[in-house]
CSV table of C-alpha atoms and ligand atoms in Angstrom, one decimal:
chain,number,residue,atom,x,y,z
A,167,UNK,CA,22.9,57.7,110.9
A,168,UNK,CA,26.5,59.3,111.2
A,169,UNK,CA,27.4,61.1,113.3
A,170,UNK,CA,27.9,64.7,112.8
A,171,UNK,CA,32.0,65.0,112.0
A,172,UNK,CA,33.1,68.2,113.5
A,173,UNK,CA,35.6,70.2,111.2
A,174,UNK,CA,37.0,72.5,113.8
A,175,UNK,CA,39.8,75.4,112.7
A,176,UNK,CA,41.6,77.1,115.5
A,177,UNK,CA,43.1,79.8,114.4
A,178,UNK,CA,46.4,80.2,113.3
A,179,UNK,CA,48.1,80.6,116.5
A,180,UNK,CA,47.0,77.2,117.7
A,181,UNK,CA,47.4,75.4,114.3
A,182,UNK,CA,50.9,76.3,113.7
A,183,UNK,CA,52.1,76.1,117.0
A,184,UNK,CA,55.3,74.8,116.4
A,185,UNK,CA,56.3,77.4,113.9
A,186,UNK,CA,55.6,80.4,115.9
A,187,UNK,CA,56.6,82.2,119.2
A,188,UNK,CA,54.8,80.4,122.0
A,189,UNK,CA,51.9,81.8,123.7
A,190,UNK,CA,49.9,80.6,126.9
A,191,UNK,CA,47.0,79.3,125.7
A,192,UNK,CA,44.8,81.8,128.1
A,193,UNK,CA,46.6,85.0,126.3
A,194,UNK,CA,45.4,83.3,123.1
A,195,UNK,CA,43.0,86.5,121.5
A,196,UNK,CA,41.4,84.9,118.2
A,197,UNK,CA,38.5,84.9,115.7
A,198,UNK,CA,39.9,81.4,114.2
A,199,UNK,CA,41.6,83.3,111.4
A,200,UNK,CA,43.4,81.3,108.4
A,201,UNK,CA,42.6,78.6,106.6
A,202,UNK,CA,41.4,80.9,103.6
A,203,UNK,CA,41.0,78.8,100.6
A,204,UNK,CA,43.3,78.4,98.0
A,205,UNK,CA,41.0,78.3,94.3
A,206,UNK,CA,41.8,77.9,91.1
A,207,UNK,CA,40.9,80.3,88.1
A,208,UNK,CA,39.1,78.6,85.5
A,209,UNK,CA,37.7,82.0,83.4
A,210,UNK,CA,41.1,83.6,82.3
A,211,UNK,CA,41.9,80.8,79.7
A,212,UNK,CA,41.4,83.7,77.0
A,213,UNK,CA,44.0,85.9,78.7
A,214,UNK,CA,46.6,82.6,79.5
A,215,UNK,CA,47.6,79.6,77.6
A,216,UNK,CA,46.2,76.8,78.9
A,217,UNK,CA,49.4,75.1,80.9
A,218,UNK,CA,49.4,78.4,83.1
A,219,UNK,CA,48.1,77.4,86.6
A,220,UNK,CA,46.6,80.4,88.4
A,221,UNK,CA,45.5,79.8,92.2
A,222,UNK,CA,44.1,82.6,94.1
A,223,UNK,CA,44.6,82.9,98.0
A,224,UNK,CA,41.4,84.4,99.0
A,225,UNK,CA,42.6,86.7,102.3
A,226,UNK,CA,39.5,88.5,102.2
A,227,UNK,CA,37.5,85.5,103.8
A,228,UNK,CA,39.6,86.3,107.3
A,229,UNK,CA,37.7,87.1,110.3
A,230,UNK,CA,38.2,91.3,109.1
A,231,UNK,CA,38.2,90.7,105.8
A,232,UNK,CA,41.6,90.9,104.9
A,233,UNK,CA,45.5,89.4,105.8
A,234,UNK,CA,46.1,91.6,108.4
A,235,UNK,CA,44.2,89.2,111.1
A,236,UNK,CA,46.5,86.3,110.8
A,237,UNK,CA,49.5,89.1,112.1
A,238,UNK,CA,47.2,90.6,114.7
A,239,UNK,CA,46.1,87.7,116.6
A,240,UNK,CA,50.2,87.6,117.2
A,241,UNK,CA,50.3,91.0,118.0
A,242,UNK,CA,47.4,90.9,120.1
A,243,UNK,CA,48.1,88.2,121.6
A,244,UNK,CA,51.2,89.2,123.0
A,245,UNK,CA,50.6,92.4,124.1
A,246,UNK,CA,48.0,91.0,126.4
A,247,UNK,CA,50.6,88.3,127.5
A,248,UNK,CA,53.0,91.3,128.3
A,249,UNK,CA,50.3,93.2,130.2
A,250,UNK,CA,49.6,95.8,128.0
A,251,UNK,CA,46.1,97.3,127.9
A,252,UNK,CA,46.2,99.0,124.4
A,253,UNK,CA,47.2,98.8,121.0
A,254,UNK,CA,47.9,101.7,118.1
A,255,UNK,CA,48.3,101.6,114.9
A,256,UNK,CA,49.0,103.6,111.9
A,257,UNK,CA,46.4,102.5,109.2
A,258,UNK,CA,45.3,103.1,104.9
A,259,UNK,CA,42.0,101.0,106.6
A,260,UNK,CA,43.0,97.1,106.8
A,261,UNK,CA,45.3,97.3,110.1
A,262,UNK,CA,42.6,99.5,112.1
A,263,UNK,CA,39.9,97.0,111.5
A,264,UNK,CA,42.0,93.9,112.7
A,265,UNK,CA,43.1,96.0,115.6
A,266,UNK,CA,39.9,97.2,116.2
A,267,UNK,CA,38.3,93.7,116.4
A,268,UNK,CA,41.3,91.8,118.1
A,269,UNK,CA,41.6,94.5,120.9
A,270,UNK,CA,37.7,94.4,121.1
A,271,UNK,CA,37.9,90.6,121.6
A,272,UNK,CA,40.9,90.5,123.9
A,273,UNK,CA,39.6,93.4,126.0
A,274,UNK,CA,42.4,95.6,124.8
A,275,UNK,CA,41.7,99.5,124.0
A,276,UNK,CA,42.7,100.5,120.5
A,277,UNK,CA,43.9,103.3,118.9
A,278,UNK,CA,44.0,103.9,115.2
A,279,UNK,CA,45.5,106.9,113.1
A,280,UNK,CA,44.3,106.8,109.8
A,281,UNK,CA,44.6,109.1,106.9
A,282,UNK,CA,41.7,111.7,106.6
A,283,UNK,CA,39.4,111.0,103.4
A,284,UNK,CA,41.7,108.4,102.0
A,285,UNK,CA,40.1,105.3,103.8
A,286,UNK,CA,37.7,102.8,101.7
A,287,UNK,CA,34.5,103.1,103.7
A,288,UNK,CA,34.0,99.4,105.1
A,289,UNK,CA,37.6,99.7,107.1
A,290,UNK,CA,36.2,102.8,108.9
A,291,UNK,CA,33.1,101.1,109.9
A,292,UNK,CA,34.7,98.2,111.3
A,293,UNK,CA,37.7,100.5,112.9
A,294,UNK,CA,34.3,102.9,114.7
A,295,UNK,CA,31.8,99.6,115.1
A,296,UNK,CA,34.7,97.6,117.3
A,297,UNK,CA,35.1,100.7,119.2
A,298,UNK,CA,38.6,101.5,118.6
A,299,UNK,CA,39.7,105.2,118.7
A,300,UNK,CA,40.0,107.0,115.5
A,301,UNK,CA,41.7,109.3,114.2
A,302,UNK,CA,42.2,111.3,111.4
A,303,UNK,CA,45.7,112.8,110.2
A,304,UNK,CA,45.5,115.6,107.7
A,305,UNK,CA,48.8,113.7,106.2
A,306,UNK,CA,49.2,110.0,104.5
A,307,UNK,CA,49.9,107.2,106.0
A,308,UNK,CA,53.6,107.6,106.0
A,309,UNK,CA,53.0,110.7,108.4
A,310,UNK,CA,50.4,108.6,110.7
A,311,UNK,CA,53.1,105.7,111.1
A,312,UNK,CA,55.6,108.5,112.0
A,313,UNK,CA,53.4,109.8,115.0
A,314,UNK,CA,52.2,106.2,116.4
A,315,UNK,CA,56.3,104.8,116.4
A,316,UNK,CA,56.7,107.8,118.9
A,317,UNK,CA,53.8,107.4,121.1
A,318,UNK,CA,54.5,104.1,121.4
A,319,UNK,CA,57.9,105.1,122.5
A,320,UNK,CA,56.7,107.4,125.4
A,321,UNK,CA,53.5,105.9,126.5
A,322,UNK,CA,52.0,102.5,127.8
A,323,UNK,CA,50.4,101.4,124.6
A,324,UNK,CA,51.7,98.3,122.3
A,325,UNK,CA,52.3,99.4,118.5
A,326,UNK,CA,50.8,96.8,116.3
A,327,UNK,CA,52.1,97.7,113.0
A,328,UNK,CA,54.4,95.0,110.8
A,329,UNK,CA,56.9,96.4,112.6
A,330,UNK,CA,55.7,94.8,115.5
A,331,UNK,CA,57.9,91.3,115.0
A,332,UNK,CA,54.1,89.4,115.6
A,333,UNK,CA,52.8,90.7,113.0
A,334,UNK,CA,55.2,89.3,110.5
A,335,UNK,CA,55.1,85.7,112.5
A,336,UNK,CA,51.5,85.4,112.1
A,337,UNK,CA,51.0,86.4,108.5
A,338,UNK,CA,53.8,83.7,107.6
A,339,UNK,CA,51.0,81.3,108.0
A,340,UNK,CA,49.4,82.3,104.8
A,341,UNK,CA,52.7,80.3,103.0
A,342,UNK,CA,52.1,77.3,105.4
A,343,UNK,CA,48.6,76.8,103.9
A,344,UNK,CA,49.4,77.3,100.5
A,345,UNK,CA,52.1,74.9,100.7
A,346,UNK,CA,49.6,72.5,102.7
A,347,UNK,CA,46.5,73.3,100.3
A,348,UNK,CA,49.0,72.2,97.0
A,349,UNK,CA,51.3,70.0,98.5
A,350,UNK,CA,54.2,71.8,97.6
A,351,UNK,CA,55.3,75.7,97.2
A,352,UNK,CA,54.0,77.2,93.3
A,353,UNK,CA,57.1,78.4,91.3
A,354,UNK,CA,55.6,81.5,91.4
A,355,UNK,CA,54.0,83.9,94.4
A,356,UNK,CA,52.6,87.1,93.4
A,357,UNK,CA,51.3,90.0,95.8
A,358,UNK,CA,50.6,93.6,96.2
A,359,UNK,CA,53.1,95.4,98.3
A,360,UNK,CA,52.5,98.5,100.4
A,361,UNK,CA,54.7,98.8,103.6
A,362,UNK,CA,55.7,95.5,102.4
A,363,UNK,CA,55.5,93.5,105.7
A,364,UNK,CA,53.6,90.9,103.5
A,365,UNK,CA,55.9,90.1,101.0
A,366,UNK,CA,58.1,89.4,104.3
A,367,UNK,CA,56.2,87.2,106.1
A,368,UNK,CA,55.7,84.9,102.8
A,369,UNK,CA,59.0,84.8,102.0
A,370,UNK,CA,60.0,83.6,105.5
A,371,UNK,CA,57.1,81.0,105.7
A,372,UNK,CA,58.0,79.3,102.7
A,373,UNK,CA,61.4,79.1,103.7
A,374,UNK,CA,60.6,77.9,106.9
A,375,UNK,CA,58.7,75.1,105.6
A,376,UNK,CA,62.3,74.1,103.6
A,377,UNK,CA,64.3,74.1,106.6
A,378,UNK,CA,61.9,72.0,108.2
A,379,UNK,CA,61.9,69.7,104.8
A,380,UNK,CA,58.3,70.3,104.2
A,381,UNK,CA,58.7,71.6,100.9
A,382,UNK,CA,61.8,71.1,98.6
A,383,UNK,CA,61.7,74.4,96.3
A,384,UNK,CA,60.9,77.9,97.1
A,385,UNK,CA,58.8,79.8,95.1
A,386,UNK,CA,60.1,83.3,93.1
A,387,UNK,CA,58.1,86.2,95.2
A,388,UNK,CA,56.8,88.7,93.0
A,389,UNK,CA,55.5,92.0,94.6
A,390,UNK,CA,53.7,94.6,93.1
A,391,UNK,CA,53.8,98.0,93.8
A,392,UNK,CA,51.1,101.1,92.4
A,393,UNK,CA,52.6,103.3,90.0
A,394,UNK,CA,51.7,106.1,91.7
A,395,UNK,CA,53.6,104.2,95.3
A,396,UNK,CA,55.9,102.5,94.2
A,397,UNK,CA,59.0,103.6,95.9
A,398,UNK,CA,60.7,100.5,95.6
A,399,UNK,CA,61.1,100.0,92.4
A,400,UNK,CA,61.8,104.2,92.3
A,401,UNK,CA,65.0,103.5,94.8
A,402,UNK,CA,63.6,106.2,96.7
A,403,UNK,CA,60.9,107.4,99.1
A,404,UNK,CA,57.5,108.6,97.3
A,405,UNK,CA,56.3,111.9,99.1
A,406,UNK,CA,52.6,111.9,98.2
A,407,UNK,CA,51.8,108.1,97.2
A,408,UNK,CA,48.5,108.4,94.9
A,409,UNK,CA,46.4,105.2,93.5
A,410,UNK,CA,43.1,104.1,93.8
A,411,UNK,CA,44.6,100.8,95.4
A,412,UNK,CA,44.6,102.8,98.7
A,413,UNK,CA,45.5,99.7,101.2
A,414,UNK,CA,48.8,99.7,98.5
A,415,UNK,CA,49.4,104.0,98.8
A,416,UNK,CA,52.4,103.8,100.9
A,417,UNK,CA,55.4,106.1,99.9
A,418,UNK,CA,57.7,104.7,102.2
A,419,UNK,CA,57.3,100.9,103.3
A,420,UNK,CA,58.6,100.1,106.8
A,421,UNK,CA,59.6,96.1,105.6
A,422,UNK,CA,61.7,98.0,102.3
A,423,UNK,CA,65.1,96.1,103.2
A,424,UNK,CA,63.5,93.0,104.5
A,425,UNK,CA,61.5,93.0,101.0
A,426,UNK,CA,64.1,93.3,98.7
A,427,UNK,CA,65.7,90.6,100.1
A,428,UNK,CA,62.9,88.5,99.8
A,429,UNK,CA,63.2,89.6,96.0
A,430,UNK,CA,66.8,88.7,95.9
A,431,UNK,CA,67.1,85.6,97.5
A,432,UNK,CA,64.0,83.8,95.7
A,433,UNK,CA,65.3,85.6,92.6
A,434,UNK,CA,61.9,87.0,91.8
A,435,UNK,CA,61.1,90.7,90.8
A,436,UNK,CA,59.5,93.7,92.5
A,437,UNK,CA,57.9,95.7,89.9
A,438,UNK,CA,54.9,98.2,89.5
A,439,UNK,CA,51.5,98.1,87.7
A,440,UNK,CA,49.5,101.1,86.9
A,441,UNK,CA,45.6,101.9,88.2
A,442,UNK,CA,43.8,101.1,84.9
A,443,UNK,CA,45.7,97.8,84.8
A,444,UNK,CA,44.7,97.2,88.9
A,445,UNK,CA,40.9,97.7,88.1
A,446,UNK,CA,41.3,95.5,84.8
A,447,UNK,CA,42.3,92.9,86.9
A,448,UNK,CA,40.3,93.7,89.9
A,449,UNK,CA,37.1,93.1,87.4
A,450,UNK,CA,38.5,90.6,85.9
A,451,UNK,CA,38.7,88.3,89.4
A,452,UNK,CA,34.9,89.5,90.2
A,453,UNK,CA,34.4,87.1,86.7
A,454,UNK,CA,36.1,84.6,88.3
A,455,UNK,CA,33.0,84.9,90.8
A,456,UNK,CA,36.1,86.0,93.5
A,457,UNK,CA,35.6,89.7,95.1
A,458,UNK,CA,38.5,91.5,96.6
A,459,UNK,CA,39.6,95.2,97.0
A,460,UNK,CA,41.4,97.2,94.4
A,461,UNK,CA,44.7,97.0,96.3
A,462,UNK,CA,44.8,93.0,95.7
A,463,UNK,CA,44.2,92.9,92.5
A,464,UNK,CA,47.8,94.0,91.7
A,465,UNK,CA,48.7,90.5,92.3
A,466,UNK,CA,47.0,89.5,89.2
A,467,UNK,CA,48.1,92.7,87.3
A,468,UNK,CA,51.8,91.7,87.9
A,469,UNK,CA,50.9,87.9,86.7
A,470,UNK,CA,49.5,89.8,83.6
A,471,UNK,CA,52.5,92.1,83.0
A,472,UNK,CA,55.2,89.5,83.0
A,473,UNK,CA,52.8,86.7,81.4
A,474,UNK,CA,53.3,89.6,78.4
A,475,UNK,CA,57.1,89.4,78.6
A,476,UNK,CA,56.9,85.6,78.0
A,477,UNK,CA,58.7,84.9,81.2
A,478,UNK,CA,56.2,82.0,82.3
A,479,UNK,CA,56.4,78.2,81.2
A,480,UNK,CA,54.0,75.8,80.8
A,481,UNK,CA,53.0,74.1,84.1
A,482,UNK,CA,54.2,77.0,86.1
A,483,UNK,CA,52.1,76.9,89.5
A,484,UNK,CA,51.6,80.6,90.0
A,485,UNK,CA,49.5,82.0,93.2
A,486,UNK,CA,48.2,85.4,93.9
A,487,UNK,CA,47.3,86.4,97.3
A,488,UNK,CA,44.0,88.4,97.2
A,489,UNK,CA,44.6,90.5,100.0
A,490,UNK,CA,41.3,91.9,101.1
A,491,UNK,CA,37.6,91.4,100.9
A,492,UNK,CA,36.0,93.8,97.6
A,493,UNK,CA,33.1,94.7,100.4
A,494,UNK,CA,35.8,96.8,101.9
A,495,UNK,CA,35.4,99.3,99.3
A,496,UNK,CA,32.4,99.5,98.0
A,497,UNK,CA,32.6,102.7,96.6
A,498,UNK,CA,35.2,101.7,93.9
A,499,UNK,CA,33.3,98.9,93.3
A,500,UNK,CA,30.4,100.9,92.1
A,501,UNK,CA,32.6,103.0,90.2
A,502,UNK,CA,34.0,99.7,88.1
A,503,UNK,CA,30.9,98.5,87.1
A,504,UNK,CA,27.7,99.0,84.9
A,505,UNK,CA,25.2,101.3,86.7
A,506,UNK,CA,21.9,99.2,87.3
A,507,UNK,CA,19.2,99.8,84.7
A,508,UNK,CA,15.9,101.6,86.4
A,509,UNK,CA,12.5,100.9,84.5
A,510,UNK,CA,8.6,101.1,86.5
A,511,UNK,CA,7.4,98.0,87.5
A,512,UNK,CA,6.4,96.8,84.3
A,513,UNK,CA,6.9,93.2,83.2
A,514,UNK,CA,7.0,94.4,79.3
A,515,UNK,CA,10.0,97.2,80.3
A,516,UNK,CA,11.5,94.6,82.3
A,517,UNK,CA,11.6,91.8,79.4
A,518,UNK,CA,13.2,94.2,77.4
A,519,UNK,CA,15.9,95.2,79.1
A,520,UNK,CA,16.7,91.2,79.9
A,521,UNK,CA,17.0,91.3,76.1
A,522,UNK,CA,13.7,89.1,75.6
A,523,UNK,CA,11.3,89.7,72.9
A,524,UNK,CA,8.4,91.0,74.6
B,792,PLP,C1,47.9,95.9,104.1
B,792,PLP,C2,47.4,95.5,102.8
B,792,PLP,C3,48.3,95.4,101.7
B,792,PLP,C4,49.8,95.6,101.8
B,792,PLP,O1,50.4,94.7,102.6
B,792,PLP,P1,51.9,95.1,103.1
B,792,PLP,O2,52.2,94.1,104.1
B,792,PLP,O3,51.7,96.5,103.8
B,792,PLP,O4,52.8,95.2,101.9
B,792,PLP,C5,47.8,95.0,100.5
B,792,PLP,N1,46.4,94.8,100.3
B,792,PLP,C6,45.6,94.9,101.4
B,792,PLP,C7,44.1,94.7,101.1
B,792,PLP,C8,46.1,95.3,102.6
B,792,PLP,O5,45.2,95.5,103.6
């Protein structure tokens, strides 16, 4: 008999040490978030030509279900090493269950502002089930983040949005992996962007791992925005973002500058896809047996818009980060998909429906 061989994942903060602002190991708040797998599409060969590599980096396996736990175990984690006992946030859902769950796990209070209505139902119930503090602006997100910046200013509470320098540290992570799960960066990185902090955090990753001459090309970083908020690619603010990607309805991204250098200097594109062409893709990915929210899916749109303008060559390695778990919002799920079929309990009605001959 063998042994039992323990496979033991630390989270990110303890993995990738070297690369990121030192903690004591006490102050250390974590659910062992990261190492999210890296898979390959194998059902899209009738939308690609064969040639096209497609890898998906599935953030919605995280500890919350989504990205956002790989910056907030940074955040966290410093605010309790500077001896702060709370945390706010601004949130569209993602950010308020991370900070909900971290705080709840370091001992930290949390406060979340979220805009009324406009939250996919699974991020509430994680923000209310951790405990945090929520509440409900009769504005967007844009207003929220607006109100949290200055009560962070006046009172003893640690903001924990990506403009908290942590966050963006530990969501650079994401790049290590992809770089360590193919052994080099893909020529090609594709991602939705809302307040753009992710698109950020990539971009310095991969080019950390290049100064460190872990990888010897960069990859082009290709964010994609919702029509409806997409005020990057408009050049200017959007006053009342609307899509049905709602961790992506942001009409004025904190990270703009940072992300438009990211664009510039990998010479990649931020561009926009529409809602029909999100939930296309979004169903799509649940084919490829992969479930993530609505807002991720734009990844994929964007590979599908510029596969279109013939921009791709054969043996381009092309990754999409998948930025959220589909249970999130369950609701749009439902609304994407054939309604189940209701017959007595009848073995005869039954067989028919399966499409057997009674
Ligand atoms: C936060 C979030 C985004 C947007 O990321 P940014 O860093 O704000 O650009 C995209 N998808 C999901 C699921 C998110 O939670």
């Amino acid at each position: 008999m063998k042994a039992a061989k323990p496979i033991i994942w630390n989270g990110i903060i303890r993995e990738f040490q070297e690369f990121l602002p030192k903690v004591k190991d006490d102050n250390v708040v974590t659910l062992r978030e990261g190492n999210t797998p890296l898979i390959e599409a194998v059902n899209m060969e009738g939308i690609f030509e064969s040639g096209l590599k497609i890898f998906l980096k599935y953030e919605g396996l995280n500890p919350t279900g989504s990205f956002k736990d790989r910056g907030m175990t940074m955040a966290v984690s410093k605010a309790k090493e500077d001896g702060s006992h709370a945390i706010i946030c601004a949130s569209t859902g993602n950010t308020s269950a991370a900070a909900a769950a971290y705080a709840a796990r370091g001992g930290l209070r949390a406060y979340v502002l979220i805009p009324e209505g406009k939250i996919a139902l699974g991020k509430l119930s994680q923000a209310m089930m951790h405990g945090a503090t929520v509440i409900q602006i009769q504005g967007n997100f844009d207003d929220a983040l607006a109100i949290v910046k200055e009560v962070s200013k006046t009172y003893p509470v640690t903001l924990v949005n990506s403009i908290n320098p942590y966050r963006i540290e530990g969501q650079k992570t994401a790049a290590f992996e992809i770089c360590n799960q193919l052994g080099f960066a893909p020529t090609y990185h594709f991602l939705p962007v809302g307040n753009a902090g992710n698109i950020t955090a990539y971009w310095k990753g991969y080019k950390e791992f290049k100064e460190k001459g872990i990888i010897k090309t960069l990859p082009k970083m290709m964010g994609f925005e919702a029509e409806g908020a997409a005020p990057i690619v408009m050049g200017r603010p959007v006053k009342n973002p609307e899509t049905v990607a709602s961790a992506i309805r942001i009409g004025n991204p904190s990270s703009w500058e940072a992300a438009v250098k990211a664009r510039d200097e990998s010479g990649g594109a931020i561009d926009m896809v529409s809602d029909d062409e999100i939930i296309y893709a979004y169903k799509l990915l649940a084919r490829e047996g992969v479930f993530c929210e609505p807002a991720s899916a734009a990844s994929l749109a964007g590979v599908i818009k510029i596969h279109k303008k013939g921009i791709f060559k054969n043996g381009d390695m092309i990754v999409c980060t998948l930025t959220g778990h589909g249970l999130k919002d369950p609701d749009t799920a439902i609304k994407s998909s054939e309604k189940p079929v209701t017959v007595p309990p009848d073995l005869e009605k039954v067989v028919k429906v399966l499409g057997f001959k009674p």
